[in-house]
Short mmCIF file of C-alpha atoms in Angstrom, two decimals:
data_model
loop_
_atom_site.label_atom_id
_atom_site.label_comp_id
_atom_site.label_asym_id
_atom_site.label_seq_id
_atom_site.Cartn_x
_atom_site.Cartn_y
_atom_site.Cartn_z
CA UNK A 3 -0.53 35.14 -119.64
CA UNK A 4 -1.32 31.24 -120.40
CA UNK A 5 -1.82 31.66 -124.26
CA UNK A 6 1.64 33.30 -123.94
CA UNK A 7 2.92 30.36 -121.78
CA UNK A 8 1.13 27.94 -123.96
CA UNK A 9 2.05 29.63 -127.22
CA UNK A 10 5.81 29.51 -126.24
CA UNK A 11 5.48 25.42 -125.58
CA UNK A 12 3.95 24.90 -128.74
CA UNK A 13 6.64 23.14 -130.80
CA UNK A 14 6.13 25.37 -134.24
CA UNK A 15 5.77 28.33 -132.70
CA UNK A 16 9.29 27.56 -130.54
CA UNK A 17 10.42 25.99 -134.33
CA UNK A 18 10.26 29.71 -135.82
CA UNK A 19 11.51 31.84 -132.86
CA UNK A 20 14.49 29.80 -132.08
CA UNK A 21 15.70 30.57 -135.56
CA UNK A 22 16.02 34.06 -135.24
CA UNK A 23 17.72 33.61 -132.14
CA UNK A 24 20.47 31.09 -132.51
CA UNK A 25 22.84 33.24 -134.62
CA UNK A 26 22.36 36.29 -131.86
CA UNK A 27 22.90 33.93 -129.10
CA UNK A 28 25.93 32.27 -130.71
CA UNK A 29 27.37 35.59 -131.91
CA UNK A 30 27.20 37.16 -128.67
CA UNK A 31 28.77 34.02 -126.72
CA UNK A 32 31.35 33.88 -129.12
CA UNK A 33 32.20 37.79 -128.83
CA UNK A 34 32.24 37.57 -124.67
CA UNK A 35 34.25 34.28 -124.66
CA UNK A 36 37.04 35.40 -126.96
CA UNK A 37 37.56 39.01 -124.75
CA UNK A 38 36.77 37.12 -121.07
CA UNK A 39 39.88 34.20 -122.03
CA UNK A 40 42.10 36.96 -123.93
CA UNK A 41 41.69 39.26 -120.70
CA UNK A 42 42.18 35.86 -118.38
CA UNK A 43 45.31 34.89 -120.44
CA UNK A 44 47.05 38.14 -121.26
CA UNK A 45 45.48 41.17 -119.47
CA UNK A 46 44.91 39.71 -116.21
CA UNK A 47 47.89 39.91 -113.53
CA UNK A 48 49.39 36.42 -112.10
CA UNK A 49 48.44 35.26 -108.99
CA UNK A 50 50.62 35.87 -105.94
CA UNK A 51 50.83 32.51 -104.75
CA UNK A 52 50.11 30.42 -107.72
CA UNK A 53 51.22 32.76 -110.61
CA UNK A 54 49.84 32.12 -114.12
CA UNK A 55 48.40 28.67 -112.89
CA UNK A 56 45.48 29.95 -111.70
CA UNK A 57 44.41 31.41 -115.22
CA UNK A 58 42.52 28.19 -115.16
CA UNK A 59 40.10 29.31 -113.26
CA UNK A 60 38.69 31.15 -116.32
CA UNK A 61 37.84 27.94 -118.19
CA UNK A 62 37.23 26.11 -115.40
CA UNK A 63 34.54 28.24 -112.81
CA UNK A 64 32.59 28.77 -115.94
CA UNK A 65 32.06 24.78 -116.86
CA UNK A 66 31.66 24.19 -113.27
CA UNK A 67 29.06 26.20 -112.81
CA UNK A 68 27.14 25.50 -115.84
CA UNK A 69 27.52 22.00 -115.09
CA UNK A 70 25.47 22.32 -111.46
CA UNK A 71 23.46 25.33 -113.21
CA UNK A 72 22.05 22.99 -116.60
CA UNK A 73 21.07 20.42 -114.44
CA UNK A 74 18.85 22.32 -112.11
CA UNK A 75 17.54 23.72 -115.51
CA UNK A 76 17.60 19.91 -116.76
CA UNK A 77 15.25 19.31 -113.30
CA UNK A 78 12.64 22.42 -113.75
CA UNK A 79 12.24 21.49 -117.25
CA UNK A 80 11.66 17.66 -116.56
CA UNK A 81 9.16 18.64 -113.78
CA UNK A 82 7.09 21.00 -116.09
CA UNK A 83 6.96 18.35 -118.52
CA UNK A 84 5.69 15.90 -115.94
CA UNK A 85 3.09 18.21 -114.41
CA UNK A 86 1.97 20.21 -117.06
CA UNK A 87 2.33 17.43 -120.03
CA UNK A 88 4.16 19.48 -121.99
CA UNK A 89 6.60 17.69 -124.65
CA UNK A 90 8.83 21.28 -125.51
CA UNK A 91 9.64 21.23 -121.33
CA UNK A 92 10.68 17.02 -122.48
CA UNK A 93 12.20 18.08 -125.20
CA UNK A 94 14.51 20.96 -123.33
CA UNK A 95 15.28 18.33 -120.56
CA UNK A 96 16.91 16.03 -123.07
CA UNK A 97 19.04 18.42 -124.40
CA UNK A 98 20.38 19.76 -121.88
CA UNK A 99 21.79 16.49 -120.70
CA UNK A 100 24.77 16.24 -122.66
CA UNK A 101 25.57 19.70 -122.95
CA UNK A 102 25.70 19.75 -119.47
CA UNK A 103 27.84 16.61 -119.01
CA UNK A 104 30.17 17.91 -121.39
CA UNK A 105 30.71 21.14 -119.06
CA UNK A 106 30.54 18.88 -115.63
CA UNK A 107 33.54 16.63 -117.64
CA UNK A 108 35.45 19.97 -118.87
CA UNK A 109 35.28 20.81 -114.58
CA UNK A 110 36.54 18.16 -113.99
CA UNK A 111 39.45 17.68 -116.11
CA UNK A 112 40.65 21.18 -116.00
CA UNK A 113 40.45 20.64 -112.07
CA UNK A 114 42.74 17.73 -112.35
CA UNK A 115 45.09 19.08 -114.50
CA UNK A 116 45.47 22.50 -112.08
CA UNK A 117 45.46 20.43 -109.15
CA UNK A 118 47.96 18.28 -109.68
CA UNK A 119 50.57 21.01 -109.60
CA UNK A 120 48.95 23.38 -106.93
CA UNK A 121 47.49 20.54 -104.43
CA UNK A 122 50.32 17.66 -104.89
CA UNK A 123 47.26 14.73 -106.93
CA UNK A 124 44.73 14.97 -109.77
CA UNK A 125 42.52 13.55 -107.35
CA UNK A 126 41.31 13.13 -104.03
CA UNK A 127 37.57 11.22 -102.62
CA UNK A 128 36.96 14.58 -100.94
CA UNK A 129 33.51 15.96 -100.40
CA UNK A 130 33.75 18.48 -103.11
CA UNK A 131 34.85 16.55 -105.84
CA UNK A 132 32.75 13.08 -105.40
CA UNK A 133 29.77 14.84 -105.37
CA UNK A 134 30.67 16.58 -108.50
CA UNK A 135 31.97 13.26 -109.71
CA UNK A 136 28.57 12.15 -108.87
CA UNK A 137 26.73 14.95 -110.60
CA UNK A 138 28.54 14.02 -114.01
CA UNK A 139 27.24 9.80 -113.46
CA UNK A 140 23.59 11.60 -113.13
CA UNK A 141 24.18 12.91 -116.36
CA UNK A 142 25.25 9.82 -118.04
CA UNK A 143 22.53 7.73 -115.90
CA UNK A 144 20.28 10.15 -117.19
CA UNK A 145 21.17 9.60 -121.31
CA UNK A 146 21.81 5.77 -120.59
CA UNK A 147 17.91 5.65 -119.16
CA UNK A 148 16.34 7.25 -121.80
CA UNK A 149 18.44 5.44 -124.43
CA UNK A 150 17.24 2.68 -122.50
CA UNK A 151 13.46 2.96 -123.83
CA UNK A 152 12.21 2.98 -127.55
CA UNK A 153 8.80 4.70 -126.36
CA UNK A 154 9.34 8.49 -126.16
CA UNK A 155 6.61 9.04 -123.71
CA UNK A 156 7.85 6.41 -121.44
CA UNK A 157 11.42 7.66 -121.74
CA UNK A 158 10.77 11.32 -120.81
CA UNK A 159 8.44 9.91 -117.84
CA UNK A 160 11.15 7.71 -116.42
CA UNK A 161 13.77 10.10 -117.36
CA UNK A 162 12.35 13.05 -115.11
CA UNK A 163 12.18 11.30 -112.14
CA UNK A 164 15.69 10.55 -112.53
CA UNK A 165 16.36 13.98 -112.89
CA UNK A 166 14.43 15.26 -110.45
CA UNK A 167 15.52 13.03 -107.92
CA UNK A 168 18.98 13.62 -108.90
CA UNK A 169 18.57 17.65 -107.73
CA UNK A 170 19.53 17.12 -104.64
CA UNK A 171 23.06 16.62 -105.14
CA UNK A 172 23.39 20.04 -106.69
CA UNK A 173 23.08 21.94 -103.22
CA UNK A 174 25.63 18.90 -101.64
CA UNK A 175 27.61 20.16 -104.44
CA UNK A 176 27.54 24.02 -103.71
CA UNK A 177 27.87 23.75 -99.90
CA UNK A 178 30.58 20.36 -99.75
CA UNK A 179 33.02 22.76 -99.07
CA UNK A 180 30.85 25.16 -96.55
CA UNK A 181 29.64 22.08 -94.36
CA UNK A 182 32.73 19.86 -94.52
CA UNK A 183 36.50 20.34 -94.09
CA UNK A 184 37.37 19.81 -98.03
CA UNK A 185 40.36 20.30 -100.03
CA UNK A 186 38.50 22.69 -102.54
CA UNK A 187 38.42 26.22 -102.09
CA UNK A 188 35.86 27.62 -100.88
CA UNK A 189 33.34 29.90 -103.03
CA UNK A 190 35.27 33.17 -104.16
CA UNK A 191 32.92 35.27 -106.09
CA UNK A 192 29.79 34.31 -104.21
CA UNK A 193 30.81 35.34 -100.84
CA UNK A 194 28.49 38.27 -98.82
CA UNK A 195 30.14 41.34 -98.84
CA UNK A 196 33.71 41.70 -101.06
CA UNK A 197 34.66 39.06 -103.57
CA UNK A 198 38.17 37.62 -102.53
CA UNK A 199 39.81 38.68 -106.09
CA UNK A 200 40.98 41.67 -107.19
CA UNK A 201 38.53 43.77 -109.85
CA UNK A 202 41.37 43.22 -112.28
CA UNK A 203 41.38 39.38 -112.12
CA UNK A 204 37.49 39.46 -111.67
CA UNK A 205 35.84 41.48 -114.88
CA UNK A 206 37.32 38.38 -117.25
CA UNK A 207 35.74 35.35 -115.06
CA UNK A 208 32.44 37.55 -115.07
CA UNK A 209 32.60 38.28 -118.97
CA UNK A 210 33.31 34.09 -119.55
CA UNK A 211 30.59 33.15 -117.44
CA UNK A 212 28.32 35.34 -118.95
CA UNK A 213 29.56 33.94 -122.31
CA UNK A 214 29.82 30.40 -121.59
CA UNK A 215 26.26 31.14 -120.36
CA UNK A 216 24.94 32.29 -123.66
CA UNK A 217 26.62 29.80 -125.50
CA UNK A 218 24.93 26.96 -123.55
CA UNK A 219 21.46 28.87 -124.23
CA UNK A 220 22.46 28.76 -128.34
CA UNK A 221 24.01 24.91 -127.86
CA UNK A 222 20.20 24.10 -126.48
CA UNK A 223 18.23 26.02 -129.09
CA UNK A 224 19.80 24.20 -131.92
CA UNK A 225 19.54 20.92 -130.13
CA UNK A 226 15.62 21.37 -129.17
CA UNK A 227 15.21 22.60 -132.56
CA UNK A 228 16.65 19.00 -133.60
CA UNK A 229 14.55 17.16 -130.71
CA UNK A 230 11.61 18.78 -131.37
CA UNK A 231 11.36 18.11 -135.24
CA UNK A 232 12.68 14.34 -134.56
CA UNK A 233 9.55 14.65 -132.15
CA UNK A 234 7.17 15.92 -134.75
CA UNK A 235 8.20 15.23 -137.87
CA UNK A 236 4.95 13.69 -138.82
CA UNK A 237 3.03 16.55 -137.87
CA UNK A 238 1.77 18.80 -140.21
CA UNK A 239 3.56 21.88 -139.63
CA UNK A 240 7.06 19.83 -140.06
CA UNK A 241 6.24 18.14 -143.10
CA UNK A 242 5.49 21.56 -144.96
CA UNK A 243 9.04 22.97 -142.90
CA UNK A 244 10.88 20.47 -144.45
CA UNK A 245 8.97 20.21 -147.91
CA UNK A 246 9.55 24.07 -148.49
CA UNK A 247 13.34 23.84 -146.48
CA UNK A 248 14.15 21.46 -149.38
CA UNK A 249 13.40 24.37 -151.39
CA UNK A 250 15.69 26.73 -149.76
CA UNK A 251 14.58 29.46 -147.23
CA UNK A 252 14.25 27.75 -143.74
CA UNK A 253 12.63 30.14 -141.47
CA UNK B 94 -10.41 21.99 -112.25
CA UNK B 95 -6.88 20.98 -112.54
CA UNK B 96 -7.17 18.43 -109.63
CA UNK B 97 -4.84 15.96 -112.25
CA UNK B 98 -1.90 18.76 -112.64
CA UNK B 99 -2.22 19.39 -108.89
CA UNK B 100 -1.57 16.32 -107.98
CA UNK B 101 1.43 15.72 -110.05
CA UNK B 102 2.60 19.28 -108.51
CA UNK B 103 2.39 17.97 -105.28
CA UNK B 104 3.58 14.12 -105.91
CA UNK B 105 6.73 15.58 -107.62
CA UNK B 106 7.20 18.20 -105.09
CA UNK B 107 7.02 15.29 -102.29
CA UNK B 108 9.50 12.93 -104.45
CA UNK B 109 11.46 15.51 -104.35
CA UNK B 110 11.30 16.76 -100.57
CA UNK B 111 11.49 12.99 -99.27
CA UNK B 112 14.95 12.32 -101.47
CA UNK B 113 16.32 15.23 -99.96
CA UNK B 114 15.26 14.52 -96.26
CA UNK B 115 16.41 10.98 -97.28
CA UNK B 116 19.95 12.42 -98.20
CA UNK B 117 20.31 14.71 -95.82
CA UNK B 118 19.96 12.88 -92.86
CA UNK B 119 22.19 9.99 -94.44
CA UNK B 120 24.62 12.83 -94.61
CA UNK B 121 24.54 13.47 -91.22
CA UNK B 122 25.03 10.21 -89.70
CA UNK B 123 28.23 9.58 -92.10
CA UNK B 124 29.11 13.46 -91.08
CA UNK B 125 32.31 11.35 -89.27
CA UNK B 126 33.42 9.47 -92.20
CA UNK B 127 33.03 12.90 -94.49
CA UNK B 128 35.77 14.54 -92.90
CA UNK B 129 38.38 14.68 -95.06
CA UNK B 130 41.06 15.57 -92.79
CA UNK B 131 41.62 16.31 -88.52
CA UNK B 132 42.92 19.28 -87.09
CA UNK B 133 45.81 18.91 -85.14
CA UNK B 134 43.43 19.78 -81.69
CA UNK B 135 41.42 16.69 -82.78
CA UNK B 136 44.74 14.67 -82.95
CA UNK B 137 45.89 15.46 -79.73
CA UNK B 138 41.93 14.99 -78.31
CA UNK B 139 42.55 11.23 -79.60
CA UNK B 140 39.40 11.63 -82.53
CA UNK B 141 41.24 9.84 -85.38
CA UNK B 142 40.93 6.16 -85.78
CA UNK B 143 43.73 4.72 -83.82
CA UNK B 144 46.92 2.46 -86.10
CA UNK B 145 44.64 3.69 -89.21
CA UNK B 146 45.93 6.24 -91.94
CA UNK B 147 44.09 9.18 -91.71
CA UNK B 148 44.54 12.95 -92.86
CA UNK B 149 45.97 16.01 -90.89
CA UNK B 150 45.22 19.53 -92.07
CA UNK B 151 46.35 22.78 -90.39
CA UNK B 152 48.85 25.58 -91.64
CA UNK B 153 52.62 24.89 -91.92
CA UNK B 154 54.11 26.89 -88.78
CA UNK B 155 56.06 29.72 -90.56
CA UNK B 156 59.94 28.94 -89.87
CA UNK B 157 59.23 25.22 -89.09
CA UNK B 158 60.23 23.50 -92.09
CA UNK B 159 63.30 21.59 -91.85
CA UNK B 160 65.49 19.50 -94.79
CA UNK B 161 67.67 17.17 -94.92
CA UNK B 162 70.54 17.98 -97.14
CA UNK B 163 70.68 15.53 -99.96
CA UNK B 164 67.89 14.06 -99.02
CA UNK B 165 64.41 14.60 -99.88
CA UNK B 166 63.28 14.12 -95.83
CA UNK B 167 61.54 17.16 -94.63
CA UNK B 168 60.56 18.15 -91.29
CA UNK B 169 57.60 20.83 -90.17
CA UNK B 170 54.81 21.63 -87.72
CA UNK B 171 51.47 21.90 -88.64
CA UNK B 172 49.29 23.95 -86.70
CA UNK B 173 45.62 25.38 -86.38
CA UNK B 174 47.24 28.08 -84.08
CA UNK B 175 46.03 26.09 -80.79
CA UNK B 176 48.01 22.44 -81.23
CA UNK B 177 51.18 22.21 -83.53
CA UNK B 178 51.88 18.27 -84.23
CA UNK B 179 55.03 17.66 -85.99
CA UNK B 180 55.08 16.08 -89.56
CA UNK B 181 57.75 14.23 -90.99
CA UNK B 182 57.75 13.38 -94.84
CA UNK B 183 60.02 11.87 -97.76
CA UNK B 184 58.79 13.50 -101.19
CA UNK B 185 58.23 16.27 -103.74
CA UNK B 186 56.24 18.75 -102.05
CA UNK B 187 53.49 20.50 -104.58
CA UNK B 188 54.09 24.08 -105.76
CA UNK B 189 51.97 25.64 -102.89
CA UNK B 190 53.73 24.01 -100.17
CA UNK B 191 55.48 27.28 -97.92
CA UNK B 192 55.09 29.07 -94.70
CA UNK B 193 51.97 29.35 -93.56
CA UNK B 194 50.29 27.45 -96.45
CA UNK B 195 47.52 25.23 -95.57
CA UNK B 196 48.31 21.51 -95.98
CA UNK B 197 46.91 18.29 -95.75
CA UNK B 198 49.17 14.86 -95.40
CA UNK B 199 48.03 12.05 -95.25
CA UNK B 200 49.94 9.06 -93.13
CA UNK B 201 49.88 7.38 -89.31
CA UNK B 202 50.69 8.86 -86.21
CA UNK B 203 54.02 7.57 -85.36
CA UNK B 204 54.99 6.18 -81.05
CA UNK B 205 56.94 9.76 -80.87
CA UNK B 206 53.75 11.66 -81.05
CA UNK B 207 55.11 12.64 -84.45
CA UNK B 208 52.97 12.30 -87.52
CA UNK B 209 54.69 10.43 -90.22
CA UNK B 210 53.13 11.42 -93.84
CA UNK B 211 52.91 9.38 -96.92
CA UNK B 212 51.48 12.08 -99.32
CA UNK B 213 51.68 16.03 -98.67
CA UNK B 214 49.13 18.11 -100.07
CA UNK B 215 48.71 21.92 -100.36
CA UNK B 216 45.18 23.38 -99.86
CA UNK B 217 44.79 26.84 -102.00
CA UNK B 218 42.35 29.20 -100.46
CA UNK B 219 39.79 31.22 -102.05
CA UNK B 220 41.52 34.56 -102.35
CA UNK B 221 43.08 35.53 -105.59
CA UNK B 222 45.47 39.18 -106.05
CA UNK B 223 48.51 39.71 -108.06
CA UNK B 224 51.87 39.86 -106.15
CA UNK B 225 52.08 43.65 -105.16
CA UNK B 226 48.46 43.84 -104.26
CA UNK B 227 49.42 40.63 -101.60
CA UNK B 228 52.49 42.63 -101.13
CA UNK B 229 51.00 46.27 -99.90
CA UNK B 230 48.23 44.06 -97.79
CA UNK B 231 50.84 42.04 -96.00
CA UNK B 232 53.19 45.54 -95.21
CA UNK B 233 49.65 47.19 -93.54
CA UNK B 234 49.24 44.56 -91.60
CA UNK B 235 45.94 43.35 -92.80
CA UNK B 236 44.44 40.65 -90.72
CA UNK B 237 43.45 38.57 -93.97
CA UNK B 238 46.73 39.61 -95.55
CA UNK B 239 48.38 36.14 -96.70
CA UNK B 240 51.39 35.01 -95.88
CA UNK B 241 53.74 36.99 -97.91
CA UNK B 242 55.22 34.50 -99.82
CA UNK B 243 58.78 35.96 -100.14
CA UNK B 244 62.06 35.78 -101.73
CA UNK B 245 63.85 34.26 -99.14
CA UNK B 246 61.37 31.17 -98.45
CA UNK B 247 60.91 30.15 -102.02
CA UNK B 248 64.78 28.84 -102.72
CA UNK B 249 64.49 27.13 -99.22
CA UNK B 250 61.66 24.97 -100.14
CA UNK B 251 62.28 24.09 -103.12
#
C-alpha cells in the first residue's frame, strides 16, 4: 500500500498519469455543466416566491461550495506535505489556491448580484457572509505569502501553516447560519431527512455540482502538471520530457 | 521509527486544535455582538443597546402592512408570533417583501414604542418549489406550507 502511496507522489509518475486524465476529466465537466445550467435555465420551473431569480442558485451553490470544499483540500494537502515531506502534496496545495479563490470570488459576486433584488443590499457584515469574505482574504493571504519568498522550500513551509491554520473558518463558514441569526438561508440540500426543493429544481444543482466538481479536479491536474515541472525541471526525467516534447508526442 | 513524521503529525494536529479552541471560544464571548438582528420578544425584554441602531427580524404580520397613498411611507408589524412591534419605514421595499415574509430593518426604536426603520430587508428561506407545488401545499394545509403569496397581495405591495 506505501509503494502505491509513494509511487502516486512521485512527480514523473503523477507527470504521465495526469495526462491521460485531463481530457476525461475536462470532457466530462464540460458535458455535466452544459446539461445541469441548460436544465437550471430552461427546464427547471420558477420559484414561487422569487421566480426565475433564484436560477442563480445553479451557478452560485456550486462555486460556494467548491470554494469552502478546495480549501479544506488546500489544508490536507499542505499538512501531508508538512508531515510526510512530500513536494507533489506542496505542489497540489499551491494550486489549488487560486482556483479556489476564483470560485470563493464567483460566490460572492453572484450572491451580491441575487441579493440585491431578493434581500433589499449587495451586502450586509452578517455572520454568513464575513466569514466567507474572510475565507476568500485566506486565499489571497495565502498566494501573497508564498509570493512573498524566493526559496520554494521555505514558501511551501510557511505557506501550510497558513493554510492550515486558516481551516478553521471553513466550519464558521458552514454553520454561521445554524449557530447565529443570519440573513443567509439556511442549508437546503444538506438538511436530515427531505431536501427543501422540489426533485425538479434539484437534479440540475446536483448535475452542476458534480460538474463544477470535476472541472476543478481537471483545472488542478493541468496546474500541478505546470507546478510540478517548474519544480523539477532540472531533474532528469523532465529534461528528457521536454527534450523529446520538443519533438512532438508528449505523453 | 518515524518518531520525526510523528511529531510533525502531532505538532500540526495541535496547531491546528489550539487555533480552533482559540476561535471558538473568541466566538463565544462576541456571541452578543454576532447577532445580526433581535426578535421582537428581545425588544420588548429591553436586550438591544438602548438610543443605538440596531436590527429587528421577525415575519411581517399577514394583513398588517399599511401605505400611504402617494407616498412611499409604509406601515407593518413584525412578529415572531409571541411580540408584534410595529415598524414604520420610507423606501423601496425589495422584491420579497409580503405577508408573512421574513424581514429584517434596520433603524432606532422610536418614544411611541414604534420601531422606526432606515433600511428594510427581506430574508429568503431555504425552501425552493415552483408556484403550484407552493400552491397545492398551502390549500392542504401543510404546516411548512409558505405563505401563499397570492394575487391579491402582490399589486398591494408594490
Amino acid at each position: 500500500m506505501w509503494t502505491w502511496f509513494y509511487q502516486l507522489a512521485s512527480p514523473p509518475h503523477f507527470y504521465r498519469m495526469s495526462h491521460a486524465l485531463v481530457p476525461w476529466l475536462l470532457g466530462l465537466s464540460l458535458v455535466l455543466i452544459a446539461v445541469g445550467t441548460y436544465g437550471g435555465l430552461v427546464l427547471a420551473p420558477p420559484d414561487y416566491q422569487q421566480g426565475d431569480a433564484f436560477r442563480i442558485i445553479y451557478v452560485h451553490v456550486p462555486s460556494a461550495y467548491l470554494g469552502s470544499m478546495i480549501y479544506v483540500t488546500m489544508a490536507v494537502a499542505a499538512g501531508i506535505g508538512i508531515i510526510w515531506r512530500i513536494k507533489l502534496a506542496h505542489a497540489v496545495a499551491a494550486s489549488c489556491a487560486v482556483i479556489g479563490a476564483s470560485f470563493t470570488f464567483a460566490a460572492l459576486v453572484t450572491g451580491a448580484v441575487w441579493g440585491k433584488p431578493m434581500w433589499g443590499t449587495y451586502w450586509e457584515w452578517d455572520p454568513r457572509l464575513t466569514s466567507f469574505l474572510v475565507l476568500f482574504f485566506l486565499y489571497l493571504g495565502y498566494m501573497a505569502l508564498r509570493s512573498a519568498y524566493d526559496d520554494l522550500a521555505k514558501a511551501d513551509q510557511a505557506s501550510a501553516i497558513l493554510a492550515l491554520v486558516g481551516v478553521v473558518n471553513v466550519p464558521i463558514v458552514k454553520y454561521s447560519v445554524e449557530w447565529w441569526s443570519s440573513i443567509h438561508q439556511g442549508p437546503t440540500i444538506s438538511k436530515i431527512g427531505m431536501p427543501s426543493i422540489t426533485g425538479d429544481m434539484l437534479w440540475p444543482l446536483l448535475v452542476n455540482i458534480a460538474g463544477f466538481t470535476l472541472f476543478f479536479l481537471a483545472m488542478l491536474c493541468i496546474r500541478v502538471r505546470a507546478e510540478v515541472l517548474e519544480r523539477e525541471f532540472n531533474a532528469r526525467w523532465a529534461r528528457e520530457l521536454l527534450r523529446g516534447g520538443a519533438a512532438g508526442g508528449v505523453n | 521509527m518515524t518518531t520525526q513524521r510523528q511529531r510533525r503529525l502531532y505538532l500540526v494536529l495541535l496547531v491546528v486544535t489550539c487555533v480552533a479552541v482559540a476561535v471558538g471560544l473568541s466566538l463565544r464571548a462576541f456571541q452578543d455582538n454576532l447577532l445580526f438582528f433581535y426578535s421582537p420578544t428581545q425588544l420588548r425584554a429591553g436586550e438591544p443597546p438602548e438610543g443605538k441602531k440596531f436590527r429587528l427580524g421577525g415575519l411581517v404580520t399577514v394583513g398588517s402592512v399599511r401605505r400611504e397613498p402617494g407616498s412611499l411611507e409604509v406601515q407593518f408589524d413584525v412578529t415572531d408570533n409571541r411580540e408584534t412591534v410595529t415598524v414604520s419605514y420610507s423606501g423601496v421595499l425589495p422584491d420579497l417583501f409580503r405577508d408573512g415574509q421574513g424581514v429584517i430593518a434596520l433603524g432606532t426604536l422610536a418614544d411611541d414604542g414604534r420601531f422606526r426603520a432606515e433600511e428594510v430587508l427581506a430574508k429568503h428561506d431555504e425552501n425552493y418549489m415552483p408556484p403550484e407545488v407552493a400552491e397545492s401545499l398551502a390549500a392542504q394545509g401543510h404546516p411548512t406550507a409558505p405563505k401563499p403569496a397570492t394575487a391579491g397581495a402582490g399589486p398591494a405591495l408594490n
